[in-house]
């Protein structure tokens, strides 16, 4: 394999895989320090994942929540970005193999994030949609709109029901926010767009295997969110698991053991690490990489993992930290300090300690639940807090402004302006998707 | 073929093929009249084509210049939209055949617009890019950015040159505006994004077969635009024709007879009608449909063609009207009146008379040429006029606001925020593109 052409500088080289929250934050703290940073990502942009569901439900354009990596780092003299897919880590030789060549490193940071976990339900995986990337969210938007166009064309009522019904699996923030956004579409947008269809017949089901929604929030907030969802016409089923989906019928068991007709199933019931070959010894069943309290791999002290991919069992977190942006950002911050210490051979490394800043979810206009420390808000004020936090977290002024305009517009008009099928979604047959899944391990980041 | 399910109303049914400027305008003038309108388009959105080049050059998001058809007509009780591809007109039986079934009509309006004309240069068609749809513009954006990422990876200087050079064929408004936008990218964006590349080596060539650019404008404006392009570092070649492009080398003849190395060739040298089977008798060599001064086909008096697809030779326009938005809009307006007359059997039809409102092109920040009637502007004022006219012509407040924000942002920061490769562009091999081209006739609108 040929070497990747990167300038040879006389400073340690840190290779970072992944331009998510963790990787970006780490690099920000290493700005113009005496290290060379080579960043790999398979995309040339950073994705603000918490708002992917709004791209999927036509509330935002994809460009509003994506930000060019090169633009983030244009004033960083020590950062070299390469768009490529890392195929394998050869930690014994301090190098990585990628689709654009191989590269040596002094320090390696794996920040590859997470991917959807279907828990071995192959049929569900082959036939349902997920929402971890911009492309997947656009596919979901297109599929939803295409199915509504299709519903107009059929006289078969059962077929029409399948096309109009939505099943969302998983009651975490993603599932709850998506269900709420679909509820708003059902109440305010779709009846105007499709006067020929009886949109009241459209069913939205949110199915959660455990006993309640939003496990990271208090029981009160969780109950409040169910109330909000019901107001929007969403059917919530707790203690219910999806065990099969063949593309037309969802089979559940538990409290609601039944079959639901639907061609629109969105799986947000679980995530797992986005693994990478060559560090398999540290890999957990959750596909996360086990690290010590310095985010360091046990076997290789110059290899680190941060963010969703890192599995760091600690006293309060025996099964690892939650796979959320604040953990990734805090680990990025700390690792920057620790790497500087290692490079300068300057003192002991500082262990990671997660400061939980709270959690929040929005269900719809004026309907949100927010918990920050001991403070708990619901309703319109919580909704404004949610919007403020998300806009402030977006990278770049242009994106902030575009999101603000869209939200203001949607707020005033009860509208979603982006219901466009820019590129049609083509359902791939199960066998092909299966083989894509098998290739997935070779195409991480 | 099954019938498409559309309500049977006791009023004449007008079937309109195409949701471009012509079709949209026609429907606006038929709002809630005593006719049933069934609109077909292969997309669920209207595209503002004059700004496609800004999507291609990362200045705007695709959602800003696309507008959902159903949203435009949500208060129109007599409009029924069907997303589908019309395959054939059977004018003798007053019906159309589509990929979603067949449908009878009382009046048919063909408003299928235009497509790129490669004048039989198959190699050029197979290897170059064009910019008539949102998807094509996104492909162009992705290909351009992917080639720059690729240029970083090669040590072969000739290969790098091919990846960084751009050749735009055709000096009409599209070619001139695209060349100007690329010039600005070269001067202000790419050097910051790719400090490792010597962006000064990037060449932008604009090649025009006739003796001058912008033939619809005065000679003075045309010369001014060449001056602006040169300021931005664009090489302009007039009296020069592209005769071959194999994917790596552009062969030209004429004043500049030579070979240019480039993998980025954008063809904007010609358009032709977007034809439709079944009205072949009226088809001209330009693939436009011949109509009389009422936009009516000679053979079938209840079939009309408007906009780019219509070929109406008139005294001042022996070779038909220019294929631009104002003609389409004016023909849509007039046809609405004439159809109402036909329906009501009320008086003689009014012939079409084109009122030329002028023409304009923008080359870059503070650089534009505008001619409205006898008034001619250049420079910063012309540029503001250009922006004002385009923003006012966009459908919808949200789109207007998003475009305004982007332009303001780009103006202040010399920036293009949307340089994202959302879906990678895959170069298809020539043989496949060839077969897609052959299928094209079956997939109009």
PDB file of C-alpha atoms in Angstrom, chain B residues 89-255:
ATOM      1  CA  UNK B  89     -49.424  11.215 -25.693  1.00  0.00           C
ATOM      2  CA  UNK B  90     -52.204   9.461 -27.620  1.00  0.00           C
ATOM      3  CA  UNK B  91     -53.728  12.602 -29.044  1.00  0.00           C
ATOM      4  CA  UNK B  92     -56.195  10.752 -31.283  1.00  0.00           C
ATOM      5  CA  UNK B  93     -57.823   9.321 -28.153  1.00  0.00           C
ATOM      6  CA  UNK B  94     -57.308  12.371 -25.939  1.00  0.00           C
ATOM      7  CA  UNK B  95     -55.265  10.474 -23.368  1.00  0.00           C
ATOM      8  CA  UNK B  96     -51.753  10.167 -21.967  1.00  0.00           C
ATOM      9  CA  UNK B  97     -49.865   7.077 -20.876  1.00  0.00           C
ATOM     10  CA  UNK B  98     -47.672   7.379 -17.794  1.00  0.00           C
ATOM     11  CA  UNK B  99     -45.698   5.164 -15.439  1.00  0.00           C
ATOM     12  CA  UNK B 100     -48.585   5.378 -12.965  1.00  0.00           C
ATOM     13  CA  UNK B 101     -51.411   4.652 -15.411  1.00  0.00           C
ATOM     14  CA  UNK B 102     -53.346   6.385 -18.160  1.00  0.00           C
ATOM     15  CA  UNK B 103     -55.555   9.465 -18.057  1.00  0.00           C
ATOM     16  CA  UNK B 104     -58.080  11.140 -20.384  1.00  0.00           C
ATOM     17  CA  UNK B 105     -58.049  14.855 -20.999  1.00  0.00           C
ATOM     18  CA  UNK B 106     -60.151  17.511 -22.635  1.00  0.00           C
ATOM     19  CA  UNK B 107     -57.160  19.816 -23.074  1.00  0.00           C
ATOM     20  CA  UNK B 108     -53.495  18.884 -22.905  1.00  0.00           C
ATOM     21  CA  UNK B 109     -50.649  21.311 -22.234  1.00  0.00           C
ATOM     22  CA  UNK B 110     -47.102  20.096 -22.836  1.00  0.00           C
ATOM     23  CA  UNK B 111     -44.713  22.179 -20.719  1.00  0.00           C
ATOM     24  CA  UNK B 112     -41.810  19.781 -20.432  1.00  0.00           C
ATOM     25  CA  UNK B 113     -39.088  22.397 -20.826  1.00  0.00           C
ATOM     26  CA  UNK B 114     -35.664  21.723 -22.232  1.00  0.00           C
ATOM     27  CA  UNK B 115     -32.661  19.508 -21.727  1.00  0.00           C
ATOM     28  CA  UNK B 116     -28.988  19.687 -22.566  1.00  0.00           C
ATOM     29  CA  UNK B 117     -28.102  19.392 -26.247  1.00  0.00           C
ATOM     30  CA  UNK B 118     -24.715  17.821 -26.970  1.00  0.00           C
ATOM     31  CA  UNK B 119     -25.131  18.149 -30.750  1.00  0.00           C
ATOM     32  CA  UNK B 120     -24.294  14.504 -31.282  1.00  0.00           C
ATOM     33  CA  UNK B 121     -20.934  14.648 -29.473  1.00  0.00           C
ATOM     34  CA  UNK B 122     -21.345  11.316 -27.720  1.00  0.00           C
ATOM     35  CA  UNK B 123     -17.928  11.312 -26.056  1.00  0.00           C
ATOM     36  CA  UNK B 124     -18.546  14.754 -24.619  1.00  0.00           C
ATOM     37  CA  UNK B 125     -21.976  13.700 -23.407  1.00  0.00           C
ATOM     38  CA  UNK B 126     -20.589  10.565 -21.767  1.00  0.00           C
ATOM     39  CA  UNK B 127     -17.782  12.360 -19.920  1.00  0.00           C
ATOM     40  CA  UNK B 128     -18.933  15.870 -19.139  1.00  0.00           C
ATOM     41  CA  UNK B 129     -21.432  17.232 -16.657  1.00  0.00           C
ATOM     42  CA  UNK B 130     -24.441  19.419 -17.210  1.00  0.00           C
ATOM     43  CA  UNK B 131     -26.606  21.521 -14.946  1.00  0.00           C
ATOM     44  CA  UNK B 132     -30.289  21.369 -15.811  1.00  0.00           C
ATOM     45  CA  UNK B 133     -31.598  19.706 -12.635  1.00  0.00           C
ATOM     46  CA  UNK B 134     -30.996  19.947  -8.897  1.00  0.00           C
ATOM     47  CA  UNK B 135     -29.518  16.440  -8.866  1.00  0.00           C
ATOM     48  CA  UNK B 136     -27.080  17.319 -11.653  1.00  0.00           C
ATOM     49  CA  UNK B 137     -26.022  20.478  -9.829  1.00  0.00           C
ATOM     50  CA  UNK B 138     -25.389  18.517  -6.637  1.00  0.00           C
ATOM     51  CA  UNK B 139     -23.383  15.988  -8.629  1.00  0.00           C
ATOM     52  CA  UNK B 140     -21.302  18.807 -10.052  1.00  0.00           C
ATOM     53  CA  UNK B 141     -20.682  20.241  -6.586  1.00  0.00           C
ATOM     54  CA  UNK B 142     -19.659  16.833  -5.241  1.00  0.00           C
ATOM     55  CA  UNK B 143     -17.445  15.993  -8.235  1.00  0.00           C
ATOM     56  CA  UNK B 144     -15.626  19.305  -7.965  1.00  0.00           C
ATOM     57  CA  UNK B 145     -14.929  18.892  -4.245  1.00  0.00           C
ATOM     58  CA  UNK B 146     -14.036  15.215  -4.624  1.00  0.00           C
ATOM     59  CA  UNK B 147     -11.529  16.094  -7.337  1.00  0.00           C
ATOM     60  CA  UNK B 148      -9.865  18.644  -5.081  1.00  0.00           C
ATOM     61  CA  UNK B 149      -9.623  16.060  -2.291  1.00  0.00           C
ATOM     62  CA  UNK B 150      -8.162  13.693  -4.867  1.00  0.00           C
ATOM     63  CA  UNK B 151      -5.656  16.305  -6.101  1.00  0.00           C
ATOM     64  CA  UNK B 152      -4.146  16.329  -2.596  1.00  0.00           C
ATOM     65  CA  UNK B 153      -3.407  12.638  -2.825  1.00  0.00           C
ATOM     66  CA  UNK B 154      -1.492  12.474  -6.080  1.00  0.00           C
ATOM     67  CA  UNK B 155       2.154  13.348  -6.613  1.00  0.00           C
ATOM     68  CA  UNK B 156       1.719  13.191 -10.394  1.00  0.00           C
ATOM     69  CA  UNK B 157       1.619  16.829 -11.495  1.00  0.00           C
ATOM     70  CA  UNK B 158      -0.224  16.133 -14.748  1.00  0.00           C
ATOM     71  CA  UNK B 159      -2.898  14.191 -12.884  1.00  0.00           C
ATOM     72  CA  UNK B 160      -3.205  16.990 -10.353  1.00  0.00           C
ATOM     73  CA  UNK B 161      -3.617  19.502 -13.157  1.00  0.00           C
ATOM     74  CA  UNK B 162      -6.431  17.433 -14.649  1.00  0.00           C
ATOM     75  CA  UNK B 163      -8.207  17.300 -11.299  1.00  0.00           C
ATOM     76  CA  UNK B 164      -7.907  21.045 -10.657  1.00  0.00           C
ATOM     77  CA  UNK B 165      -8.658  22.432 -14.137  1.00  0.00           C
ATOM     78  CA  UNK B 166     -12.174  23.414 -15.189  1.00  0.00           C
ATOM     79  CA  UNK B 167     -13.513  23.802 -18.701  1.00  0.00           C
ATOM     80  CA  UNK B 168     -16.920  25.385 -19.223  1.00  0.00           C
ATOM     81  CA  UNK B 169     -18.309  25.056 -22.713  1.00  0.00           C
ATOM     82  CA  UNK B 170     -20.800  27.693 -23.828  1.00  0.00           C
ATOM     83  CA  UNK B 171     -20.790  31.437 -23.226  1.00  0.00           C
ATOM     84  CA  UNK B 172     -24.464  32.029 -22.528  1.00  0.00           C
ATOM     85  CA  UNK B 173     -25.658  33.264 -19.121  1.00  0.00           C
ATOM     86  CA  UNK B 174     -25.239  29.811 -17.525  1.00  0.00           C
ATOM     87  CA  UNK B 175     -21.642  29.398 -18.693  1.00  0.00           C
ATOM     88  CA  UNK B 176     -20.665  32.964 -17.820  1.00  0.00           C
ATOM     89  CA  UNK B 177     -22.239  32.847 -14.361  1.00  0.00           C
ATOM     90  CA  UNK B 178     -20.716  29.444 -13.598  1.00  0.00           C
ATOM     91  CA  UNK B 179     -17.257  30.566 -14.760  1.00  0.00           C
ATOM     92  CA  UNK B 180     -17.493  33.678 -12.594  1.00  0.00           C
ATOM     93  CA  UNK B 181     -18.542  31.672  -9.538  1.00  0.00           C
ATOM     94  CA  UNK B 182     -15.652  29.261 -10.060  1.00  0.00           C
ATOM     95  CA  UNK B 183     -13.304  32.241 -10.381  1.00  0.00           C
ATOM     96  CA  UNK B 184     -14.451  33.494  -6.992  1.00  0.00           C
ATOM     97  CA  UNK B 185     -13.983  30.043  -5.478  1.00  0.00           C
ATOM     98  CA  UNK B 186     -10.456  29.978  -6.869  1.00  0.00           C
ATOM     99  CA  UNK B 187      -9.592  33.416  -5.511  1.00  0.00           C
ATOM    100  CA  UNK B 188     -11.218  33.390  -2.093  1.00  0.00           C
ATOM    101  CA  UNK B 189     -12.216  29.918  -0.896  1.00  0.00           C
ATOM    102  CA  UNK B 190     -10.018  27.163  -2.285  1.00  0.00           C
ATOM    103  CA  UNK B 191      -6.650  28.620  -1.206  1.00  0.00           C
ATOM    104  CA  UNK B 192      -7.884  28.637   2.414  1.00  0.00           C
ATOM    105  CA  UNK B 193      -9.439  25.171   2.161  1.00  0.00           C
ATOM    106  CA  UNK B 194      -6.435  23.616   0.433  1.00  0.00           C
ATOM    107  CA  UNK B 195      -3.299  25.374   1.699  1.00  0.00           C
ATOM    108  CA  UNK B 196      -1.347  22.281   0.651  1.00  0.00           C
ATOM    109  CA  UNK B 197      -2.262  22.808  -3.018  1.00  0.00           C
ATOM    110  CA  UNK B 198      -0.971  25.585  -5.234  1.00  0.00           C
ATOM    111  CA  UNK B 199      -4.410  26.822  -6.247  1.00  0.00           C
ATOM    112  CA  UNK B 200      -2.850  29.413  -8.567  1.00  0.00           C
ATOM    113  CA  UNK B 201      -2.215  26.486 -10.909  1.00  0.00           C
ATOM    114  CA  UNK B 202      -5.958  25.869 -11.214  1.00  0.00           C
ATOM    115  CA  UNK B 203      -7.130  26.964 -14.661  1.00  0.00           C
ATOM    116  CA  UNK B 204     -10.684  27.956 -15.555  1.00  0.00           C
ATOM    117  CA  UNK B 205     -11.477  28.044 -19.271  1.00  0.00           C
ATOM    118  CA  UNK B 206     -14.688  29.374 -20.776  1.00  0.00           C
ATOM    119  CA  UNK B 207     -15.047  28.270 -24.398  1.00  0.00           C
ATOM    120  CA  UNK B 208     -17.555  29.774 -26.802  1.00  0.00           C
ATOM    121  CA  UNK B 209     -18.007  28.761 -30.422  1.00  0.00           C
ATOM    122  CA  UNK B 210     -19.400  32.084 -31.640  1.00  0.00           C
ATOM    123  CA  UNK B 211     -17.623  35.411 -31.692  1.00  0.00           C
ATOM    124  CA  UNK B 212     -18.860  36.719 -28.343  1.00  0.00           C
ATOM    125  CA  UNK B 213     -20.348  35.919 -24.945  1.00  0.00           C
ATOM    126  CA  UNK B 214     -23.935  36.613 -23.857  1.00  0.00           C
ATOM    127  CA  UNK B 215     -25.501  36.948 -27.333  1.00  0.00           C
ATOM    128  CA  UNK B 216     -28.784  38.205 -25.855  1.00  0.00           C
ATOM    129  CA  UNK B 217     -27.030  41.300 -24.501  1.00  0.00           C
ATOM    130  CA  UNK B 218     -25.394  44.249 -26.269  1.00  0.00           C
ATOM    131  CA  UNK B 219     -21.837  44.062 -27.491  1.00  0.00           C
ATOM    132  CA  UNK B 220     -20.779  46.496 -24.772  1.00  0.00           C
ATOM    133  CA  UNK B 221     -22.174  44.301 -21.982  1.00  0.00           C
ATOM    134  CA  UNK B 222     -20.630  41.285 -23.604  1.00  0.00           C
ATOM    135  CA  UNK B 223     -17.185  42.927 -23.596  1.00  0.00           C
ATOM    136  CA  UNK B 224     -17.668  44.094 -20.037  1.00  0.00           C
ATOM    137  CA  UNK B 225     -18.420  40.540 -18.956  1.00  0.00           C
ATOM    138  CA  UNK B 226     -15.185  39.321 -20.541  1.00  0.00           C
ATOM    139  CA  UNK B 227     -13.356  42.002 -18.571  1.00  0.00           C
ATOM    140  CA  UNK B 228     -14.973  40.854 -15.326  1.00  0.00           C
ATOM    141  CA  UNK B 229     -14.142  37.239 -16.063  1.00  0.00           C
ATOM    142  CA  UNK B 230     -10.504  38.097 -16.730  1.00  0.00           C
ATOM    143  CA  UNK B 231     -10.321  39.992 -13.424  1.00  0.00           C
ATOM    144  CA  UNK B 232     -11.399  36.778 -11.750  1.00  0.00           C
ATOM    145  CA  UNK B 233      -8.753  34.772 -13.592  1.00  0.00           C
ATOM    146  CA  UNK B 234     -10.988  33.033 -16.115  1.00  0.00           C
ATOM    147  CA  UNK B 235      -9.535  32.338 -19.585  1.00  0.00           C
ATOM    148  CA  UNK B 236     -12.129  33.195 -22.227  1.00  0.00           C
ATOM    149  CA  UNK B 237     -11.867  31.637 -25.709  1.00  0.00           C
ATOM    150  CA  UNK B 238     -14.318  32.839 -28.342  1.00  0.00           C
ATOM    151  CA  UNK B 239     -14.587  31.462 -31.907  1.00  0.00           C
ATOM    152  CA  UNK B 240     -13.497  28.147 -30.413  1.00  0.00           C
ATOM    153  CA  UNK B 241     -15.446  24.903 -30.475  1.00  0.00           C
ATOM    154  CA  UNK B 242     -15.041  21.804 -28.338  1.00  0.00           C
ATOM    155  CA  UNK B 243     -14.988  18.781 -30.612  1.00  0.00           C
ATOM    156  CA  UNK B 244     -14.048  15.987 -28.247  1.00  0.00           C
ATOM    157  CA  UNK B 245     -13.609  15.113 -24.573  1.00  0.00           C
ATOM    158  CA  UNK B 246     -12.555  11.657 -23.466  1.00  0.00           C
ATOM    159  CA  UNK B 247     -12.752  12.335 -19.731  1.00  0.00           C
ATOM    160  CA  UNK B 248      -9.212  13.715 -19.453  1.00  0.00           C
ATOM    161  CA  UNK B 249      -8.413  15.811 -22.521  1.00  0.00           C
ATOM    162  CA  UNK B 250     -10.597  18.488 -24.124  1.00  0.00           C
ATOM    163  CA  UNK B 251      -9.943  18.938 -27.836  1.00  0.00           C
ATOM    164  CA  UNK B 252     -10.861  22.287 -29.359  1.00  0.00           C
ATOM    165  CA  UNK B 253     -10.658  23.831 -32.790  1.00  0.00           C
ATOM    166  CA  UNK B 254     -10.953  27.376 -34.058  1.00  0.00           C
ATOM    167  CA  UNK B 255      -9.097  30.386 -32.668  1.00  0.00           C
TER     168      UNK B 255
END
